[in-house]
Amino acid sequence: MVAALDAAGVPFMLTGSLAAAFHGAGRATMDIDLVIDPAPEQLRALVAVLAGTGAYVSAEAAADALANRSMFNVVDTTSGWKADLIVRKTRAFSETEFARRQSADFEGCPLWVASVEDVVLAKLEWAKLGASARQLEDVAALVRIQAGQLDRAYLERWITDLGLATQWAQVAGDARP
């Protein structure tokens, strides 16, 4: 997937459970979450590269995702692994989050990963939307594991701006060192 993104020139970052694992809070997952920020021609190139590898990808779903700033899926037909490709939103937080992505080596693969604070915030947002309790468990684990290194002022700013105080309160007491 990273090779396809690079070949198409699509800026991206790993997020979700694999990004949480990168930052120390690993758990089993069946998909890969990537935020992408493509121009239309880059997206068309990405779809072509992926289709050429035998992966399942819908050009129509990809174009719709770009137009609506939503997501589309790519499935590796050999392994069954699914990648959720999330087109970066245009809101201030999403722009800041993407600008803060970090270059990393993930099991020998160079890629871009969301910062630990941004993984926490994204998981709080998913929890607010009614996603599984695992999101809050991941947040609690990340806060415990990264306690001394978290940018608390950054977290507090975006927790307030994004309306995530309720979700944060659900984990903050248990997660604080």
Tab-separated table of N, CA and C in Angstrom:
chain	number	residue	atom	x	y	z
A	1	MET	N	0.827	-1.194	0.000
A	1	MET	CA	0.000	0.000	0.000
A	1	MET	C	0.873	1.260	0.000
A	2	VAL	N	1.881	1.270	0.861
A	2	VAL	CA	2.767	2.438	0.928
A	2	VAL	C	3.470	2.649	-0.411
A	3	ALA	N	3.904	1.561	-1.034
A	3	ALA	CA	4.565	1.679	-2.336
A	3	ALA	C	3.618	2.277	-3.372
A	4	ALA	N	2.350	1.878	-3.337
A	4	ALA	CA	1.359	2.416	-4.280
A	4	ALA	C	1.127	3.900	-4.029
A	5	LEU	N	1.007	4.287	-2.764
A	5	LEU	CA	0.815	5.701	-2.427
A	5	LEU	C	2.010	6.528	-2.890
A	6	ASP	N	3.206	6.010	-2.619
A	6	ASP	CA	4.413	6.719	-3.043
A	6	ASP	C	4.492	6.814	-4.564
A	7	ALA	N	4.179	5.716	-5.260
A	7	ALA	CA	4.244	5.708	-6.725
A	7	ALA	C	3.285	6.724	-7.337
A	8	ALA	N	2.131	6.906	-6.692
A	8	ALA	CA	1.136	7.859	-7.194
A	8	ALA	C	1.375	9.279	-6.685
A	9	GLY	N	2.338	9.443	-5.781
A	9	GLY	CA	2.634	10.766	-5.235
A	9	GLY	C	1.593	11.275	-4.261
A	10	VAL	N	0.881	10.359	-3.600
A	10	VAL	CA	-0.196	10.742	-2.684
A	10	VAL	C	0.351	10.932	-1.269
A	11	PRO	N	0.253	12.138	-0.710
A	11	PRO	CA	0.633	12.334	0.689
A	11	PRO	C	-0.322	11.535	1.587
A	12	PHE	N	0.221	10.919	2.642
A	12	PHE	CA	-0.602	10.066	3.497
A	12	PHE	C	-0.035	10.017	4.907
A	13	MET	N	-0.837	9.456	5.814
A	13	MET	CA	-0.335	9.121	7.143
A	13	MET	C	-1.132	7.944	7.680
A	14	LEU	N	-0.433	7.078	8.392
A	14	LEU	CA	-1.050	5.961	9.086
A	14	LEU	C	-1.754	6.502	10.317
A	15	THR	N	-2.959	6.022	10.560
A	15	THR	CA	-3.717	6.424	11.738
A	15	THR	C	-4.432	5.186	12.280
A	16	GLY	N	-5.346	5.360	13.205
A	16	GLY	CA	-6.114	4.227	13.710
A	16	GLY	C	-5.307	3.289	14.589
A	17	SER	N	-5.722	2.024	14.612
A	17	SER	CA	-5.134	1.046	15.522
A	17	SER	C	-3.670	0.751	15.233
A	18	LEU	N	-3.279	0.747	13.965
A	18	LEU	CA	-1.865	0.503	13.673
A	18	LEU	C	-0.998	1.683	14.100
A	19	ALA	N	-1.506	2.896	14.005
A	19	ALA	CA	-0.763	4.050	14.519
A	19	ALA	C	-0.684	3.974	16.040
A	20	ALA	N	-1.767	3.547	16.685
A	20	ALA	CA	-1.740	3.368	18.140
A	20	ALA	C	-0.694	2.317	18.508
A	21	ALA	N	-0.620	1.234	17.737
A	21	ALA	CA	0.383	0.194	17.984
A	21	ALA	C	1.790	0.755	17.816
A	22	PHE	N	1.984	1.578	16.802
A	22	PHE	CA	3.287	2.203	16.595
A	22	PHE	C	3.698	2.998	17.831
A	23	HIS	N	2.729	3.653	18.467
A	23	HIS	CA	3.003	4.472	19.649
A	23	HIS	C	2.944	3.663	20.945
A	24	GLY	N	2.798	2.336	20.841
A	24	GLY	CA	2.915	1.477	22.014
A	24	GLY	C	1.664	0.789	22.496
A	25	ALA	N	0.513	1.090	21.931
A	25	ALA	CA	-0.747	0.500	22.404
A	25	ALA	C	-1.291	-0.460	21.351
A	26	GLY	N	-0.655	-1.614	21.251
A	26	GLY	CA	-1.035	-2.568	20.218
A	26	GLY	C	-2.228	-3.421	20.589
A	27	ARG	N	-2.995	-3.764	19.580
A	27	ARG	CA	-4.080	-4.740	19.704
A	27	ARG	C	-4.364	-5.281	18.315
A	28	ALA	N	-5.057	-6.400	18.272
A	28	ALA	CA	-5.382	-7.022	16.986
A	28	ALA	C	-6.342	-6.135	16.206
A	29	THR	N	-6.113	-6.052	14.917
A	29	THR	CA	-7.003	-5.299	14.035
A	29	THR	C	-7.010	-5.981	12.678
A	30	MET	N	-8.053	-5.769	11.944
A	30	MET	CA	-8.176	-6.405	10.635
A	30	MET	C	-8.113	-5.408	9.482
A	31	ASP	N	-7.798	-4.154	9.790
A	31	ASP	CA	-7.698	-3.196	8.695
A	31	ASP	C	-6.617	-2.169	8.967
A	32	ILE	N	-6.313	-1.435	7.931
A	32	ILE	CA	-5.310	-0.380	7.982
A	32	ILE	C	-6.034	0.928	7.689
A	33	ASP	N	-5.840	1.928	8.538
A	33	ASP	CA	-6.463	3.235	8.336
A	33	ASP	C	-5.392	4.225	7.890
A	34	LEU	N	-5.619	4.831	6.739
A	34	LEU	CA	-4.692	5.817	6.197
A	34	LEU	C	-5.453	7.073	5.818
A	35	VAL	N	-4.969	8.221	6.297
A	35	VAL	CA	-5.498	9.502	5.837
A	35	VAL	C	-4.668	9.880	4.623
A	36	ILE	N	-5.353	10.251	3.551
A	36	ILE	CA	-4.661	10.631	2.314
A	36	ILE	C	-5.071	12.050	1.922
A	37	ASP	N	-4.187	12.718	1.194
A	37	ASP	CA	-4.473	14.087	0.752
A	37	ASP	C	-4.094	14.231	-0.724
A	38	PRO	N	-4.852	13.549	-1.604
A	38	PRO	CA	-4.472	13.545	-3.016
A	38	PRO	C	-5.109	14.657	-3.834
A	39	ALA	N	-4.417	15.059	-4.865
A	39	ALA	CA	-5.027	15.844	-5.940
A	39	ALA	C	-5.783	14.839	-6.809
A	40	PRO	N	-6.754	15.294	-7.600
A	40	PRO	CA	-7.528	14.353	-8.428
A	40	PRO	C	-6.662	13.441	-9.305
A	41	GLU	N	-5.639	14.000	-9.929
A	41	GLU	CA	-4.798	13.170	-10.798
A	41	GLU	C	-3.989	12.154	-9.997
A	42	GLN	N	-3.594	12.511	-8.778
A	42	GLN	CA	-2.883	11.563	-7.920
A	42	GLN	C	-3.806	10.416	-7.510
A	43	LEU	N	-5.059	10.748	-7.233
A	43	LEU	CA	-6.011	9.706	-6.849
A	43	LEU	C	-6.245	8.741	-8.014
A	44	ARG	N	-6.394	9.270	-9.210
A	44	ARG	CA	-6.569	8.401	-10.383
A	44	ARG	C	-5.345	7.499	-10.569
A	45	ALA	N	-4.164	8.058	-10.373
A	45	ALA	CA	-2.935	7.261	-10.489
A	45	ALA	C	-2.893	6.176	-9.416
A	46	LEU	N	-3.306	6.520	-8.199
A	46	LEU	CA	-3.322	5.541	-7.110
A	46	LEU	C	-4.255	4.382	-7.438
A	47	VAL	N	-5.455	4.690	-7.905
A	47	VAL	CA	-6.417	3.641	-8.263
A	47	VAL	C	-5.818	2.734	-9.339
A	48	ALA	N	-5.162	3.322	-10.322
A	48	ALA	CA	-4.554	2.523	-11.394
A	48	ALA	C	-3.442	1.623	-10.860
A	49	VAL	N	-2.589	2.171	-9.990
A	49	VAL	CA	-1.501	1.375	-9.417
A	49	VAL	C	-2.074	0.223	-8.594
A	50	LEU	N	-3.056	0.519	-7.751
A	50	LEU	CA	-3.649	-0.523	-6.910
A	50	LEU	C	-4.342	-1.595	-7.746
A	51	ALA	N	-5.097	-1.172	-8.741
A	51	ALA	CA	-5.774	-2.138	-9.617
A	51	ALA	C	-4.749	-3.028	-10.315
A	52	GLY	N	-3.609	-2.457	-10.656
A	52	GLY	CA	-2.545	-3.220	-11.302
A	52	GLY	C	-1.920	-4.274	-10.413
A	53	THR	N	-2.074	-4.130	-9.108
A	53	THR	CA	-1.539	-5.128	-8.172
A	53	THR	C	-2.536	-6.248	-7.910
A	54	GLY	N	-3.743	-6.105	-8.443
A	54	GLY	CA	-4.777	-7.104	-8.198
A	54	GLY	C	-5.657	-6.785	-7.010
A	55	ALA	N	-5.404	-5.659	-6.361
A	55	ALA	CA	-6.245	-5.255	-5.228
A	55	ALA	C	-7.615	-4.833	-5.742
A	56	TYR	N	-8.620	-5.003	-4.891
A	56	TYR	CA	-9.950	-4.517	-5.255
A	56	TYR	C	-10.047	-3.056	-4.839
A	57	VAL	N	-10.360	-2.186	-5.776
A	57	VAL	CA	-10.574	-0.767	-5.497
A	57	VAL	C	-11.566	-0.241	-6.523
A	58	SER	N	-12.526	0.520	-6.062
A	58	SER	CA	-13.527	1.105	-6.946
A	58	SER	C	-13.123	2.536	-7.294
A	59	ALA	N	-12.911	2.786	-8.579
A	59	ALA	CA	-12.571	4.139	-9.027
A	59	ALA	C	-13.696	5.105	-8.695
A	60	GLU	N	-14.937	4.640	-8.807
A	60	GLU	CA	-16.088	5.494	-8.498
A	60	GLU	C	-16.127	5.843	-7.009
A	61	ALA	N	-15.908	4.848	-6.149
A	61	ALA	CA	-15.905	5.106	-4.704
A	61	ALA	C	-14.771	6.058	-4.330
A	62	ALA	N	-13.617	5.899	-4.969
A	62	ALA	CA	-12.486	6.784	-4.695
A	62	ALA	C	-12.807	8.217	-5.105
A	63	ALA	N	-13.396	8.392	-6.280
A	63	ALA	CA	-13.762	9.738	-6.747
A	63	ALA	C	-14.818	10.362	-5.842
A	64	ASP	N	-15.796	9.565	-5.414
A	64	ASP	CA	-16.819	10.064	-4.484
A	64	ASP	C	-16.190	10.485	-3.160
A	65	ALA	N	-15.245	9.685	-2.669
A	65	ALA	CA	-14.578	10.011	-1.407
A	65	ALA	C	-13.816	11.326	-1.520
A	66	LEU	N	-13.168	11.546	-2.645
A	66	LEU	CA	-12.445	12.805	-2.837
A	66	LEU	C	-13.419	13.978	-2.882
A	67	ALA	N	-14.507	13.818	-3.597
A	67	ALA	CA	-15.493	14.897	-3.727
A	67	ALA	C	-16.168	15.221	-2.402
A	68	ASN	N	-16.395	14.201	-1.576
A	68	ASN	CA	-17.126	14.378	-0.312
A	68	ASN	C	-16.238	14.389	0.923
A	69	ARG	N	-14.928	14.313	0.710
A	69	ARG	CA	-13.990	14.253	1.831
A	69	ARG	C	-14.399	13.148	2.799
A	70	SER	N	-14.580	11.952	2.245
A	70	SER	CA	-14.966	10.794	3.051
A	70	SER	C	-13.935	9.692	2.833
A	71	MET	N	-14.348	8.429	2.845
A	71	MET	CA	-13.377	7.354	2.706
A	71	MET	C	-13.843	6.303	1.717
A	72	PHE	N	-12.888	5.524	1.264
A	72	PHE	CA	-13.167	4.371	0.418
A	72	PHE	C	-12.240	3.241	0.848
A	73	ASN	N	-12.542	2.035	0.389
A	73	ASN	CA	-11.792	0.855	0.812
A	73	ASN	C	-10.970	0.278	-0.324
A	74	VAL	N	-9.882	-0.332	0.056
A	74	VAL	CA	-9.062	-1.125	-0.850
A	74	VAL	C	-8.887	-2.472	-0.169
A	75	VAL	N	-9.106	-3.555	-0.910
A	75	VAL	CA	-8.971	-4.893	-0.340
A	75	VAL	C	-7.898	-5.653	-1.105
A	76	ASP	N	-6.945	-6.197	-0.346
A	76	ASP	CA	-5.940	-7.080	-0.929
A	76	ASP	C	-6.623	-8.428	-1.136
A	77	THR	N	-6.851	-8.792	-2.376
A	77	THR	CA	-7.624	-10.002	-2.670
A	77	THR	C	-6.876	-11.282	-2.305
A	78	THR	N	-5.576	-11.197	-2.098
A	78	THR	CA	-4.804	-12.372	-1.701
A	78	THR	C	-4.912	-12.627	-0.205
A	79	SER	N	-4.676	-11.591	0.592
A	79	SER	CA	-4.665	-11.756	2.052
A	79	SER	C	-6.003	-11.455	2.707
A	80	GLY	N	-6.838	-10.677	2.033
A	80	GLY	CA	-8.105	-10.265	2.633
A	80	GLY	C	-7.994	-9.006	3.475
A	81	TRP	N	-6.781	-8.478	3.635
A	81	TRP	CA	-6.612	-7.252	4.409
A	81	TRP	C	-7.324	-6.100	3.717
A	82	LYS	N	-7.909	-5.235	4.548
A	82	LYS	CA	-8.641	-4.081	4.024
A	82	LYS	C	-7.952	-2.808	4.492
A	83	ALA	N	-7.842	-1.861	3.595
A	83	ALA	CA	-7.338	-0.535	3.948
A	83	ALA	C	-8.481	0.456	3.785
A	84	ASP	N	-8.701	1.255	4.820
A	84	ASP	CA	-9.645	2.364	4.745
A	84	ASP	C	-8.831	3.600	4.390
A	85	LEU	N	-9.071	4.157	3.216
A	85	LEU	CA	-8.380	5.368	2.788
A	85	LEU	C	-9.319	6.538	3.023
A	86	ILE	N	-8.935	7.382	3.962
A	86	ILE	CA	-9.765	8.490	4.427
A	86	ILE	C	-9.206	9.778	3.834
A	87	VAL	N	-9.994	10.440	3.019
A	87	VAL	CA	-9.543	11.702	2.422
A	87	VAL	C	-9.539	12.777	3.513
A	88	ARG	N	-8.401	13.460	3.643
A	88	ARG	CA	-8.249	14.474	4.688
A	88	ARG	C	-9.345	15.524	4.574
A	89	LYS	N	-9.952	15.808	5.717
A	89	LYS	CA	-10.974	16.857	5.762
A	89	LYS	C	-10.304	18.231	5.674
A	90	THR	N	-11.099	19.249	5.391
A	90	THR	CA	-10.547	20.600	5.244
A	90	THR	C	-10.631	21.422	6.521
A	91	ARG	N	-11.129	20.861	7.599
A	91	ARG	CA	-11.251	21.607	8.858
A	91	ARG	C	-9.877	21.841	9.483
A	92	ALA	N	-9.812	22.791	10.397
A	92	ALA	CA	-8.542	23.204	11.007
A	92	ALA	C	-7.825	22.046	11.690
A	93	PHE	N	-8.555	21.235	12.469
A	93	PHE	CA	-7.891	20.127	13.156
A	93	PHE	C	-7.250	19.167	12.158
A	94	SER	N	-7.960	18.793	11.125
A	94	SER	CA	-7.429	17.828	10.157
A	94	SER	C	-6.197	18.368	9.445
A	95	GLU	N	-6.194	19.657	9.159
A	95	GLU	CA	-5.023	20.272	8.535
A	95	GLU	C	-3.835	20.251	9.491
A	96	THR	N	-4.082	20.571	10.758
A	96	THR	CA	-3.023	20.561	11.765
A	96	THR	C	-2.508	19.148	11.994
A	97	GLU	N	-3.427	18.208	12.141
A	97	GLU	CA	-3.079	16.798	12.352
A	97	GLU	C	-2.165	16.302	11.226
A	98	PHE	N	-2.524	16.594	9.993
A	98	PHE	CA	-1.746	16.118	8.849
A	98	PHE	C	-0.377	16.791	8.812
A	99	ALA	N	-0.318	18.061	9.158
A	99	ALA	CA	0.956	18.783	9.176
A	99	ALA	C	1.896	18.245	10.253
A	100	ARG	N	1.330	17.651	11.316
A	100	ARG	CA	2.130	17.132	12.431
A	100	ARG	C	2.557	15.674	12.245
A	101	ARG	N	2.173	15.052	11.146
A	101	ARG	CA	2.521	13.642	10.947
A	101	ARG	C	4.030	13.472	11.042
A	102	GLN	N	4.439	12.275	11.430
A	102	GLN	CA	5.847	12.012	11.692
A	102	GLN	C	6.374	10.945	10.744
A	103	SER	N	7.565	11.171	10.241
A	103	SER	CA	8.235	10.167	9.427
A	103	SER	C	8.696	9.048	10.350
A	104	ALA	N	8.463	7.805	9.940
A	104	ALA	CA	8.795	6.682	10.811
A	104	ALA	C	9.169	5.458	9.990
A	105	ASP	N	9.755	4.497	10.678
A	105	ASP	CA	10.032	3.197	10.092
A	105	ASP	C	9.132	2.204	10.813
A	106	PHE	N	8.208	1.602	10.095
A	106	PHE	CA	7.245	0.675	10.688
A	106	PHE	C	7.568	-0.719	10.171
A	107	GLU	N	8.283	-1.492	10.991
A	107	GLU	CA	8.687	-2.851	10.625
A	107	GLU	C	9.397	-2.881	9.273
A	108	GLY	N	10.353	-1.965	9.108
A	108	GLY	CA	11.153	-1.922	7.894
A	108	GLY	C	10.555	-1.141	6.746
A	109	CYS	N	9.380	-0.576	6.950
A	109	CYS	CA	8.704	0.177	5.893
A	109	CYS	C	8.675	1.660	6.273
A	110	PRO	N	9.359	2.523	5.507
A	110	PRO	CA	9.301	3.954	5.824
A	110	PRO	C	7.927	4.515	5.468
A	111	LEU	N	7.345	5.232	6.403
A	111	LEU	CA	6.025	5.817	6.169
A	111	LEU	C	5.794	6.998	7.089
A	112	TRP	N	4.628	7.614	6.944
A	112	TRP	CA	4.214	8.739	7.776
A	112	TRP	C	3.161	8.238	8.756
A	113	VAL	N	3.287	8.648	10.020
A	113	VAL	CA	2.376	8.202	11.079
A	113	VAL	C	1.831	9.424	11.808
A	114	ALA	N	0.553	9.377	12.158
A	114	ALA	CA	-0.045	10.445	12.964
A	114	ALA	C	0.671	10.511	14.311
A	115	SER	N	0.822	11.711	14.850
A	115	SER	CA	1.438	11.862	16.171
A	115	SER	C	0.565	11.177	17.214
A	116	VAL	N	1.162	10.826	18.339
A	116	VAL	CA	0.398	10.142	19.385
A	116	VAL	C	-0.776	10.995	19.853
A	117	GLU	N	-0.578	12.312	19.984
A	117	GLU	CA	-1.681	13.181	20.409
A	117	GLU	C	-2.820	13.150	19.398
A	118	ASP	N	-2.477	13.140	18.124
A	118	ASP	CA	-3.510	13.138	17.094
A	118	ASP	C	-4.220	11.791	16.995
A	119	VAL	N	-3.516	10.702	17.303
A	119	VAL	CA	-4.176	9.394	17.380
A	119	VAL	C	-5.179	9.412	18.531
A	120	VAL	N	-4.771	9.960	19.670
A	120	VAL	CA	-5.680	10.075	20.823
A	120	VAL	C	-6.924	10.864	20.433
A	121	LEU	N	-6.731	12.013	19.822
A	121	LEU	CA	-7.872	12.863	19.450
A	121	LEU	C	-8.778	12.183	18.426
A	122	ALA	N	-8.197	11.524	17.442
A	122	ALA	CA	-9.007	10.829	16.434
A	122	ALA	C	-9.820	9.709	17.073
A	123	LYS	N	-9.215	8.988	18.000
A	123	LYS	CA	-9.939	7.901	18.663
A	123	LYS	C	-11.039	8.451	19.571
A	124	LEU	N	-10.802	9.592	20.207
A	124	LEU	CA	-11.871	10.225	20.988
A	124	LEU	C	-13.027	10.625	20.075
A	125	GLU	N	-12.705	11.123	18.887
A	125	GLU	CA	-13.771	11.480	17.933
A	125	GLU	C	-14.567	10.253	17.506
A	126	TRP	N	-13.881	9.152	17.222
A	126	TRP	CA	-14.590	7.926	16.842
A	126	TRP	C	-15.480	7.455	17.988
A	127	ALA	N	-14.991	7.571	19.221
A	127	ALA	CA	-15.805	7.187	20.379
A	127	ALA	C	-17.045	8.069	20.475
A	128	LYS	N	-16.883	9.351	20.208
A	128	LYS	CA	-18.018	10.276	20.240
A	128	LYS	C	-19.065	9.906	19.195
A	129	LEU	N	-18.612	9.396	18.066
A	129	LEU	CA	-19.527	8.994	16.994
A	129	LEU	C	-20.199	7.650	17.268
A	130	GLY	N	-19.859	7.045	18.405
A	130	GLY	CA	-20.511	5.795	18.779
A	130	GLY	C	-19.760	4.550	18.378
A	131	ALA	N	-18.510	4.697	18.013
A	131	ALA	CA	-17.711	3.520	17.666
A	131	ALA	C	-17.482	2.679	18.920
A	132	SER	N	-16.833	1.572	18.768
A	132	SER	CA	-16.676	0.617	19.860
A	132	SER	C	-15.932	1.196	21.058
A	133	ALA	N	-16.128	0.543	22.198
A	133	ALA	CA	-15.437	0.932	23.429
A	133	ALA	C	-13.932	0.768	23.285
A	134	ARG	N	-13.500	0.013	22.298
A	134	ARG	CA	-12.059	-0.174	22.085
A	134	ARG	C	-11.349	1.149	21.831
A	135	GLN	N	-12.055	2.111	21.240
A	135	GLN	CA	-11.435	3.415	20.980
A	135	GLN	C	-10.966	4.049	22.286
A	136	LEU	N	-11.848	4.029	23.293
A	136	LEU	CA	-11.496	4.622	24.586
A	136	LEU	C	-10.433	3.793	25.298
A	137	GLU	N	-10.471	2.475	25.129
A	137	GLU	CA	-9.426	1.623	25.708
A	137	GLU	C	-8.074	1.961	25.087
A	138	ASP	N	-8.060	2.175	23.780
A	138	ASP	CA	-6.818	2.567	23.104
A	138	ASP	C	-6.310	3.907	23.625
A	139	VAL	N	-7.218	4.856	23.822
A	139	VAL	CA	-6.834	6.172	24.340
A	139	VAL	C	-6.216	6.023	25.725
A	140	ALA	N	-6.870	5.274	26.599
A	140	ALA	CA	-6.350	5.083	27.957
A	140	ALA	C	-4.958	4.459	27.915
A	141	ALA	N	-4.769	3.468	27.058
A	141	ALA	CA	-3.461	2.822	26.946
A	141	ALA	C	-2.407	3.802	26.431
A	142	LEU	N	-2.738	4.568	25.417
A	142	LEU	CA	-1.783	5.538	24.874
A	142	LEU	C	-1.388	6.581	25.914
A	143	VAL	N	-2.359	7.060	26.668
A	143	VAL	CA	-2.068	8.080	27.678
A	143	VAL	C	-1.174	7.499	28.773
A	144	ARG	N	-1.423	6.260	29.174
A	144	ARG	CA	-0.566	5.618	30.183
A	144	ARG	C	0.849	5.415	29.648
A	145	ILE	N	0.949	4.879	28.452
A	145	ILE	CA	2.252	4.521	27.877
A	145	ILE	C	3.084	5.757	27.530
A	146	GLN	N	2.440	6.788	27.027
A	146	GLN	CA	3.142	7.986	26.558
A	146	GLN	C	3.057	9.144	27.549
A	147	ALA	N	2.675	8.858	28.779
A	147	ALA	CA	2.353	9.893	29.770
A	147	ALA	C	3.343	11.048	29.825
A	148	GLY	N	4.612	10.775	29.926
A	148	GLY	CA	5.599	11.830	30.082
A	148	GLY	C	5.922	12.586	28.812
A	149	GLN	N	5.455	12.087	27.683
A	149	GLN	CA	5.820	12.704	26.416
A	149	GLN	C	4.665	13.388	25.696
A	150	LEU	N	3.467	13.277	26.231
A	150	LEU	CA	2.308	13.888	25.572
A	150	LEU	C	2.337	15.408	25.673
A	151	ASP	N	1.942	16.057	24.615
A	151	ASP	CA	1.785	17.509	24.613
A	151	ASP	C	0.386	17.796	25.155
A	152	ARG	N	0.307	17.965	26.468
A	152	ARG	CA	-0.992	18.124	27.141
A	152	ARG	C	-1.712	19.397	26.699
A	153	ALA	N	-0.985	20.471	26.464
A	153	ALA	CA	-1.629	21.718	26.030
A	153	ALA	C	-2.287	21.526	24.662
A	154	TYR	N	-1.607	20.835	23.773
A	154	TYR	CA	-2.171	20.545	22.452
A	154	TYR	C	-3.434	19.697	22.598
A	155	LEU	N	-3.358	18.647	23.411
A	155	LEU	CA	-4.530	17.791	23.634
A	155	LEU	C	-5.698	18.593	24.187
A	156	GLU	N	-5.451	19.368	25.222
A	156	GLU	CA	-6.534	20.122	25.860
A	156	GLU	C	-7.167	21.116	24.884
A	157	ARG	N	-6.347	21.764	24.067
A	157	ARG	CA	-6.885	22.719	23.088
A	157	ARG	C	-7.874	22.035	22.153
A	158	TRP	N	-7.447	20.902	21.566
A	158	TRP	CA	-8.306	20.236	20.590
A	158	TRP	C	-9.455	19.476	21.238
A	159	ILE	N	-9.279	18.986	22.451
A	159	ILE	CA	-10.399	18.357	23.169
A	159	ILE	C	-11.514	19.378	23.325
A	160	THR	N	-11.148	20.600	23.680
A	160	THR	CA	-12.138	21.674	23.823
A	160	THR	C	-12.739	22.045	22.466
A	161	ASP	N	-11.878	22.315	21.482
A	161	ASP	CA	-12.356	22.756	20.165
A	161	ASP	C	-13.232	21.717	19.465
A	162	LEU	N	-12.922	20.438	19.667
A	162	LEU	CA	-13.662	19.366	18.989
A	162	LEU	C	-14.837	18.835	19.809
A	163	GLY	N	-15.021	19.393	21.019
A	163	GLY	CA	-16.140	18.950	21.853
A	163	GLY	C	-15.985	17.530	22.363
A	164	LEU	N	-14.782	17.179	22.797
A	164	LEU	CA	-14.489	15.814	23.219
A	164	LEU	C	-14.305	15.669	24.727
A	165	ALA	N	-14.732	16.663	25.490
A	165	ALA	CA	-14.507	16.640	26.939
A	165	ALA	C	-15.165	15.438	27.608
A	166	THR	N	-16.348	15.059	27.172
A	166	THR	CA	-17.041	13.917	27.777
A	166	THR	C	-16.255	12.632	27.554
A	167	GLN	N	-15.790	12.426	26.330
A	167	GLN	CA	-15.030	11.214	26.025
A	167	GLN	C	-13.693	11.215	26.765
A	168	TRP	N	-13.054	12.364	26.835
A	168	TRP	CA	-11.780	12.484	27.540
A	168	TRP	C	-11.972	12.173	29.021
A	169	ALA	N	-13.040	12.681	29.606
A	169	ALA	CA	-13.310	12.435	31.028
A	169	ALA	C	-13.520	10.951	31.305
A	170	GLN	N	-14.047	10.222	30.331
A	170	GLN	CA	-14.273	8.788	30.515
A	170	GLN	C	-12.974	8.011	30.653
A	171	VAL	N	-11.892	8.526	30.101
A	171	VAL	CA	-10.625	7.795	30.165
A	171	VAL	C	-9.552	8.494	30.982
A	172	ALA	N	-9.646	9.785	31.149
A	172	ALA	CA	-8.549	10.551	31.747
A	172	ALA	C	-8.221	10.107	33.163
A	173	GLY	N	-9.209	9.842	33.972
A	173	GLY	CA	-8.950	9.430	35.350
A	173	GLY	C	-8.202	8.119	35.426
A	174	ASP	N	-8.610	7.153	34.618
A	174	ASP	CA	-7.957	5.849	34.616
A	174	ASP	C	-6.609	5.884	33.920
A	175	ALA	N	-6.444	6.802	32.997
A	175	ALA	CA	-5.246	6.805	32.167
A	175	ALA	C	-4.112	7.630	32.742
A	176	ARG	N	-4.435	8.573	33.596
A	176	ARG	CA	-3.368	9.443	34.106
A	176	ARG	C	-2.428	8.632	34.995
A	177	PRO	N	-1.126	8.873	34.844
A	177	PRO	CA	-0.140	8.128	35.638
A	177	PRO	C	-0.226	8.472	37.111
